Coordinates of C-alpha atoms and ligand atoms in Angstrom, one line a residue:
M1 CA 87.7 17.4 65.9
P2 CA 87.4 21.2 66.8
K3 CA 85.1 21.5 69.8
V4 CA 82.0 23.7 69.5
D5 CA 79.7 24.0 72.5
K6 CA 76.9 26.2 71.1
F7 CA 74.3 25.9 68.4
L8 CA 75.5 27.3 65.1
P9 CA 72.5 28.9 63.4
L10 CA 72.0 29.4 59.7
S11 CA 72.3 33.1 60.2
R12 CA 72.7 35.7 63.0
P13 CA 72.7 39.5 62.7
T14 CA 75.6 41.5 64.0
V15 CA 74.6 44.6 65.9
S16 CA 77.2 47.1 67.0
D17 CA 77.2 49.1 70.2
E18 CA 76.9 52.3 68.1
T19 CA 73.6 51.0 66.7
I20 CA 72.2 50.2 70.1
E21 CA 73.1 53.7 71.3
E22 CA 71.5 55.3 68.2
V23 CA 68.3 53.3 68.9
V24 CA 68.2 54.5 72.5
R25 CA 68.7 58.1 71.3
V26 CA 65.6 57.7 68.9
L27 CA 63.5 56.3 71.7
K28 CA 64.3 59.3 73.9
S29 CA 63.8 61.8 71.1
G30 CA 60.0 61.7 71.0
W31 CA 59.9 60.9 67.3
L32 CA 59.6 57.2 66.6
A33 CA 57.7 57.0 63.3
T34 CA 59.0 58.0 59.8
G35 CA 61.0 61.2 60.3
P36 CA 64.5 62.7 60.0
L37 CA 66.4 59.4 60.4
T38 CA 64.4 57.6 57.7
K39 CA 65.2 60.5 55.5
K40 CA 68.9 60.2 56.3
F41 CA 68.8 56.5 55.8
E42 CA 67.3 57.0 52.4
K43 CA 69.9 59.6 51.6
D44 CA 72.8 57.4 52.7
L45 CA 71.4 54.5 50.7
S46 CA 71.0 56.7 47.7
E47 CA 74.7 57.7 48.0
Y48 CA 75.6 54.0 48.2
F49 CA 73.8 53.3 45.0
G50 CA 75.4 56.1 43.1
G51 CA 72.8 58.9 43.6
R52 CA 69.7 57.0 42.5
S53 CA 66.4 57.4 44.3
V54 CA 65.7 55.2 47.3
L55 CA 62.4 54.7 49.1
C56 CA 62.2 52.6 52.3
F57 CA 59.4 50.3 53.1
T58 CA 58.5 48.1 56.1
S59 CA 59.7 45.0 54.1
A60 CA 61.1 44.0 50.8
T61 CA 57.7 42.3 50.2
A62 CA 55.9 45.6 50.6
G63 CA 58.4 47.3 48.3
L64 CA 58.1 44.6 45.6
H65 CA 54.3 44.8 45.8
A66 CA 54.2 48.6 45.5
T67 CA 56.8 48.6 42.6
L68 CA 54.8 46.1 40.6
M69 CA 51.8 48.3 41.0
A70 CA 53.8 51.4 40.0
M71 CA 54.9 49.4 36.9
G72 CA 51.2 49.0 36.0
V73 CA 50.8 45.3 36.8
Q74 CA 47.1 44.5 37.0
E75 CA 44.7 41.6 37.0
G76 CA 45.3 39.4 34.0
D77 CA 48.9 40.5 33.4
E78 CA 51.9 38.2 33.5
V79 CA 55.2 38.6 35.3
V80 CA 58.1 36.3 34.3
T81 CA 60.2 35.1 37.3
T82 CA 62.1 32.1 38.8
P83 CA 60.4 29.3 40.8
F84 CA 63.6 29.0 42.9
T85 CA 63.1 31.8 45.3
F86 CA 61.4 32.8 48.5
V87 CA 57.6 32.8 48.1
A88 CA 57.4 36.6 48.6
T89 CA 58.6 37.0 45.0
A90 CA 55.6 35.3 43.5
N91 CA 53.1 36.2 46.2
V92 CA 53.2 39.9 45.3
I93 CA 52.5 39.0 41.7
A94 CA 49.5 36.8 42.6
M95 CA 48.2 39.4 45.1
L96 CA 47.8 41.8 42.2
G97 CA 45.7 39.2 40.3
A98 CA 48.6 38.7 37.8
K99 CA 50.2 35.3 36.9
P100 CA 53.7 34.4 37.9
V101 CA 55.1 32.8 34.8
F102 CA 58.0 30.7 36.0
V103 CA 61.2 30.1 34.0
D104 CA 63.5 27.3 35.0
I105 CA 66.9 27.9 36.6
K106 CA 70.3 26.7 35.4
K107 CA 71.4 23.6 37.2
D108 CA 74.9 24.9 37.8
D109 CA 74.5 28.4 39.3
F110 CA 70.8 28.1 40.5
N111 CA 69.8 31.5 38.9
V112 CA 67.1 31.9 36.2
D113 CA 68.2 30.9 32.7
P114 CA 68.1 34.0 30.6
D115 CA 68.0 31.9 27.4
K116 CA 64.5 30.7 28.4
I117 CA 63.0 34.0 29.2
A118 CA 62.1 35.3 25.7
D119 CA 59.9 32.3 25.1
A120 CA 58.0 32.8 28.3
C121 CA 57.0 36.3 27.4
T122 CA 53.5 36.8 25.9
S123 CA 51.4 39.9 25.0
K124 CA 50.3 39.9 28.6
T125 CA 53.8 40.1 30.1
K126 CA 54.5 43.4 31.8
V127 CA 57.6 42.8 34.0
I128 CA 60.5 40.4 34.2
M129 CA 61.5 39.7 37.8
P130 CA 64.9 38.0 38.2
V131 CA 66.2 37.1 41.7
H132 CA 69.9 37.2 42.5
Y133 CA 69.9 33.9 44.3
A134 CA 72.2 33.6 47.4
G135 CA 73.8 36.8 46.4
L136 CA 75.2 35.7 43.0
S137 CA 74.1 38.3 40.4
V138 CA 71.9 37.1 37.6
D139 CA 73.2 37.5 34.1
L140 CA 71.4 40.8 33.6
D141 CA 72.6 41.9 30.2
P142 CA 70.5 39.4 28.2
I143 CA 67.5 40.0 30.4
Y144 CA 67.6 43.8 29.9
E145 CA 68.1 43.1 26.2
I146 CA 64.9 41.1 26.0
A147 CA 63.0 43.7 28.1
N148 CA 64.2 46.5 25.9
L149 CA 63.2 44.6 22.8
K150 CA 59.8 43.8 24.0
G151 CA 59.1 47.0 26.0
L152 CA 59.0 45.4 29.4
R153 CA 60.2 46.6 32.8
V154 CA 62.6 44.7 34.9
L155 CA 62.2 44.5 38.7
E156 CA 65.2 42.8 40.3
D157 CA 64.4 41.0 43.6
A158 CA 67.8 41.9 45.2
A159 CA 66.8 40.7 48.7
H160 CA 70.0 38.6 48.7
A161 CA 72.2 41.0 46.8
F162 CA 73.2 43.8 49.1
G163 CA 76.9 44.3 48.2
S164 CA 76.7 42.1 45.0
S165 CA 77.9 43.4 41.7
Y166 CA 77.6 42.4 38.0
K167 CA 80.3 43.3 35.5
K168 CA 81.9 45.7 37.9
R169 CA 78.6 47.6 38.6
K170 CA 76.9 47.4 42.0
I171 CA 73.5 45.7 42.0
G172 CA 71.2 48.6 42.7
A173 CA 73.4 51.2 40.9
F174 CA 71.9 50.5 37.4
G175 CA 68.9 49.0 35.7
D176 CA 65.1 49.6 36.1
A177 CA 64.4 48.9 39.7
Q178 CA 65.8 46.8 42.6
V179 CA 64.3 45.8 45.9
F180 CA 66.5 45.0 48.9
S181 CA 65.5 43.4 52.2
F182 CA 66.6 44.5 55.6
H183 CA 65.1 41.4 57.4
P184 CA 67.6 40.3 60.1
I185 CA 68.6 37.2 58.1
K186 CA 69.9 39.4 55.2
N187 CA 73.3 40.9 54.8
M188 CA 72.2 44.1 56.5
T189 CA 69.2 44.8 58.6
S190 CA 66.9 47.5 60.1
G191 CA 65.1 44.9 62.2
E192 CA 62.5 44.5 59.5
G193 CA 62.5 46.7 56.4
G194 CA 63.4 47.0 52.8
C195 CA 64.0 49.6 50.1
V196 CA 63.3 50.2 46.4
V197 CA 66.0 51.8 44.2
L198 CA 64.8 53.3 40.9
D199 CA 65.0 56.3 38.6
S200 CA 61.5 56.8 37.1
E201 CA 60.0 59.9 38.5
Y202 CA 56.5 58.6 38.0
E203 CA 57.3 55.4 39.9
Q204 CA 58.9 57.3 42.7
K205 CA 55.9 59.5 43.2
F206 CA 53.6 56.5 43.0
L207 CA 55.6 54.6 45.6
N208 CA 55.7 57.6 47.9
L209 CA 51.9 57.7 47.9
Q210 CA 51.4 54.0 48.0
R211 CA 53.4 53.5 51.2
F212 CA 51.4 56.2 53.0
H213 CA 47.6 55.8 52.4
G214 CA 47.7 57.5 49.0
I215 CA 47.9 60.8 50.8
D216 CA 49.2 63.8 48.8
R217 CA 49.9 66.9 50.9
S218 CA 51.5 68.8 48.0
I219 CA 48.1 69.5 46.4
W220 CA 46.9 71.4 49.4
D221 CA 50.3 73.0 49.9
R222 CA 49.9 74.6 46.5
F223 CA 46.7 76.4 47.5
S224 CA 47.3 77.4 51.1
K225 CA 50.1 78.9 53.1
N226 CA 49.6 76.7 56.1
G227 CA 48.2 73.8 54.2
S228 CA 50.3 71.1 55.8
C229 CA 47.5 70.1 58.1
Y230 CA 45.2 69.4 55.1
Y231 CA 45.7 66.7 52.6
D232 CA 44.1 65.0 49.6
V233 CA 43.9 61.3 48.9
V234 CA 44.6 60.4 45.3
F235 CA 44.2 56.6 45.5
P236 CA 43.8 54.1 48.3
G237 CA 47.4 53.4 49.3
F238 CA 48.7 51.1 51.9
K239 CA 50.7 51.8 55.1
S240 CA 54.2 50.5 54.8
N241 CA 56.6 53.3 55.7
L242 CA 59.7 52.6 57.7
S243 CA 60.0 53.9 61.3
D244 CA 62.9 56.0 62.6
I245 CA 63.7 53.2 65.1
Q246 CA 64.3 50.9 62.2
A247 CA 66.2 53.6 60.2
A248 CA 68.5 54.1 63.2
I249 CA 69.5 50.5 62.9
G250 CA 69.8 50.7 59.2
I251 CA 72.0 53.8 59.1
H252 CA 74.7 52.0 61.2
Q253 CA 74.3 48.7 59.4
L254 CA 74.9 50.4 56.1
Q255 CA 78.2 51.8 57.4
E256 CA 79.2 48.3 58.5
V257 CA 77.9 46.3 55.6
E258 CA 81.1 46.1 53.6
T259 CA 83.0 44.8 56.6
L260 CA 80.2 42.3 57.3
N261 CA 80.2 41.2 53.6
D262 CA 84.0 40.9 53.4
R263 CA 83.9 38.5 56.3
R264 CA 81.0 36.5 54.7
R265 CA 83.0 36.3 51.4
R266 CA 86.1 35.1 53.3
L267 CA 84.1 32.4 55.0
M268 CA 82.5 31.4 51.7
A269 CA 85.9 31.0 50.1
R270 CA 87.0 28.8 53.1
Y271 CA 83.9 26.6 52.7
R272 CA 84.7 26.2 49.0
R273 CA 88.2 25.2 49.6
A274 CA 87.3 22.8 52.4
L275 CA 84.4 21.1 50.5
E276 CA 86.2 20.9 47.1
G277 CA 87.4 17.4 47.9
M278 CA 83.8 16.1 48.4
R279 CA 82.7 16.7 44.8
D280 CA 81.4 13.1 44.4
K281 CA 79.0 13.8 47.3
L282 CA 78.0 17.4 46.8
H283 CA 78.4 20.4 44.5
M284 CA 78.5 24.1 45.2
Q285 CA 77.0 27.1 43.4
G286 CA 78.7 27.3 40.0
I287 CA 80.8 30.3 39.0
P288 CA 79.6 32.2 36.0
K289 CA 81.9 33.4 33.2
Y290 CA 81.0 37.1 33.6
D291 CA 82.6 39.3 36.2
F292 CA 80.7 39.4 39.5
V293 CA 81.0 40.0 43.2
H294 CA 78.9 37.6 45.4
S295 CA 77.3 39.2 48.5
G296 CA 77.9 36.0 50.5
H297 CA 74.3 36.0 51.6
L298 CA 73.8 32.2 51.5
F299 CA 76.1 29.3 51.1
P300 CA 74.1 26.6 49.3
I301 CA 75.4 23.1 48.7
C302 CA 73.6 20.6 46.6
L303 CA 73.9 16.9 47.6
Q304 CA 74.3 14.5 44.7
D305 CA 71.9 12.1 46.3
A306 CA 68.5 13.7 47.1
E307 CA 67.5 10.7 49.2
K308 CA 70.2 11.6 51.7
R309 CA 69.1 15.2 52.4
D310 CA 66.8 14.6 55.3
D311 CA 69.3 12.4 57.1
F312 CA 72.0 15.0 56.3
M313 CA 70.0 17.8 57.8
S314 CA 69.1 15.7 60.9
F315 CA 72.7 14.8 61.4
L316 CA 73.8 18.4 61.2
K317 CA 71.0 19.3 63.7
E318 CA 72.1 16.6 66.1
N319 CA 75.5 18.1 66.0
S320 CA 74.2 21.7 66.8
I321 CA 74.4 23.0 63.2
G322 CA 71.4 24.9 61.7
A323 CA 71.0 24.2 58.0
T324 CA 68.0 25.1 55.8
P325 CA 66.7 23.8 52.4
Y326 CA 66.3 27.1 50.6
Y327 CA 64.1 26.8 48.5
T328 CA 61.2 24.5 47.7
P329 CA 60.4 25.5 44.1
L330 CA 57.2 27.7 44.2
H331 CA 55.3 25.7 41.5
L332 CA 55.1 22.8 43.9
F333 CA 53.2 24.7 46.6
T334 CA 49.4 24.0 46.7
Y335 CA 48.4 27.6 45.9
Y336 CA 50.5 27.8 42.8
R337 CA 49.6 24.3 41.6
D338 CA 45.9 24.8 42.1
T339 CA 45.6 28.4 40.9
F340 CA 48.0 28.4 37.9
G341 CA 48.0 24.7 36.9
Y342 CA 51.7 24.1 37.6
K343 CA 52.8 20.5 38.3
R344 CA 55.8 18.5 39.2
G345 CA 58.0 18.1 36.2
D346 CA 57.4 21.6 34.9
F347 CA 60.8 23.0 35.9
P348 CA 63.2 20.1 36.2
N349 CA 66.3 22.1 37.2
A350 CA 64.6 23.9 40.0
E351 CA 63.2 20.6 41.2
Y352 CA 66.6 18.9 40.9
V353 CA 68.3 21.7 43.0
G354 CA 65.2 22.1 45.3
E355 CA 65.4 18.4 46.3
R356 CA 69.1 18.6 47.1
V357 CA 70.0 22.0 48.3
V358 CA 71.1 22.8 51.9
C359 CA 72.3 26.2 53.0
L360 CA 75.1 26.1 55.6
P361 CA 75.6 28.6 58.5
L362 CA 77.2 31.9 57.1
Y363 CA 77.4 35.1 59.1
Y364 CA 79.9 37.6 60.3
D365 CA 80.4 36.2 63.8
L366 CA 80.9 32.6 62.6
E367 CA 84.4 31.7 63.8
E368 CA 86.9 29.8 61.7
N369 CA 87.1 26.9 64.2
E370 CA 83.3 26.7 64.1
Q371 CA 83.4 26.5 60.4
D372 CA 86.1 23.8 60.5
Y373 CA 83.8 21.9 62.8
I374 CA 80.9 22.2 60.4
V375 CA 83.1 20.9 57.5
E376 CA 84.3 18.0 59.7
I377 CA 80.7 17.0 60.6
I378 CA 79.8 17.1 56.9
G379 CA 82.8 14.8 56.2
K380 CA 81.8 12.5 59.0
F381 CA 78.3 12.2 57.5
F382 CA 79.6 11.0 54.2
S383 CA 82.2 8.6 55.6
Ligands
PLP1 C1 63.7 37.7 52.2 C2 63.3 37.7 50.8 C3 62.2 38.5 50.4 C4 61.3 39.3 51.4 O1 62.0 40.2 52.2 P1 61.2 40.8 53.4 O2 62.0 42.0 53.8 O3 61.2 39.8 54.5 O4 59.8 41.1 52.9 C5 61.9 38.6 49.1 N1 62.6 37.9 48.2 C6 63.6 37.1 48.5 C7 64.4 36.3 47.5 C8 64.0 37.0 49.9 O5 65.0 36.1 50.3

């Protein structure tokens, strides 16, 4: 058995020396908050996404929340989404007084089932919010078709999907709006942070105000030559602008992300080959018929026998392997049950996968012999 003498976590960020030097430069520059580097980071991201507008936030959660507001989601509205996601996706809907209307996933690829979306839309629906789970792009064409037919907006939770593509188009380079996360667990990081990518001029303006107190300097600028020290407040916005310290990290991560992702994809392919022979014990995320590029954010496996999962995870942990059951379907959490009346049995596919899924370590610095060790330990558990 390959020998491994350190704990192998689920994920670990890779930070280059250039990034560290850049952060030191910012710290010495005297300007730490939102400034020239945040502007540059947004410009670089915009180029990456084919020239679309990009606004950075302190987190993807803040970006999702602000974008739903910009899209006009209010108390009493409904937003259609998946229950098989991180809780941030639905929390931001609930925080606006709207109802997250869950639509079950497909059992094979763990993404929301587009065939079930139309039936979930009512006269109260404002937005459809798909999630590219693990970095596998959702089948977007039928979703945008429904949205266009019904006059709804689409907000893609693309927290897992930096570097993913759908039918040869980069996620973030087309569609209504996408939100990416730069939390250190994701494919690229700025320490904490996130960004929104979109085209609507109204929504851009709204987001720009929302992330900084609702302060509008342009109104005063219009009336006075040196008006920049005066400002108007047009609505009570929040405070979720990125700092230049974070942007310094993000700028370099963006230059490195394709390299980081290529490595993740290579390791993902190695896992697939190595685990193929254990089909009777576990299955992997299915491969859709449409053309796609996976970001390699997570590598989920699904145990055939749900009863074995806790023992499986304990066994991995005893052998210094970090594995995580992403995700518990949201409709099973107390708040979502009590507030919206969801119950066990409502989304059988999400429950099936939720009871069986385990995500395995996957990150740039994971070495091949370490991965071989993980596969051996898995084999040992089942034998
Ligand atoms: C990580 C994550 C978020 C939230 O990202 P933050 O930047 O931590 O706010 C939202 N949705 C999904 C699916 C995520 O995995």
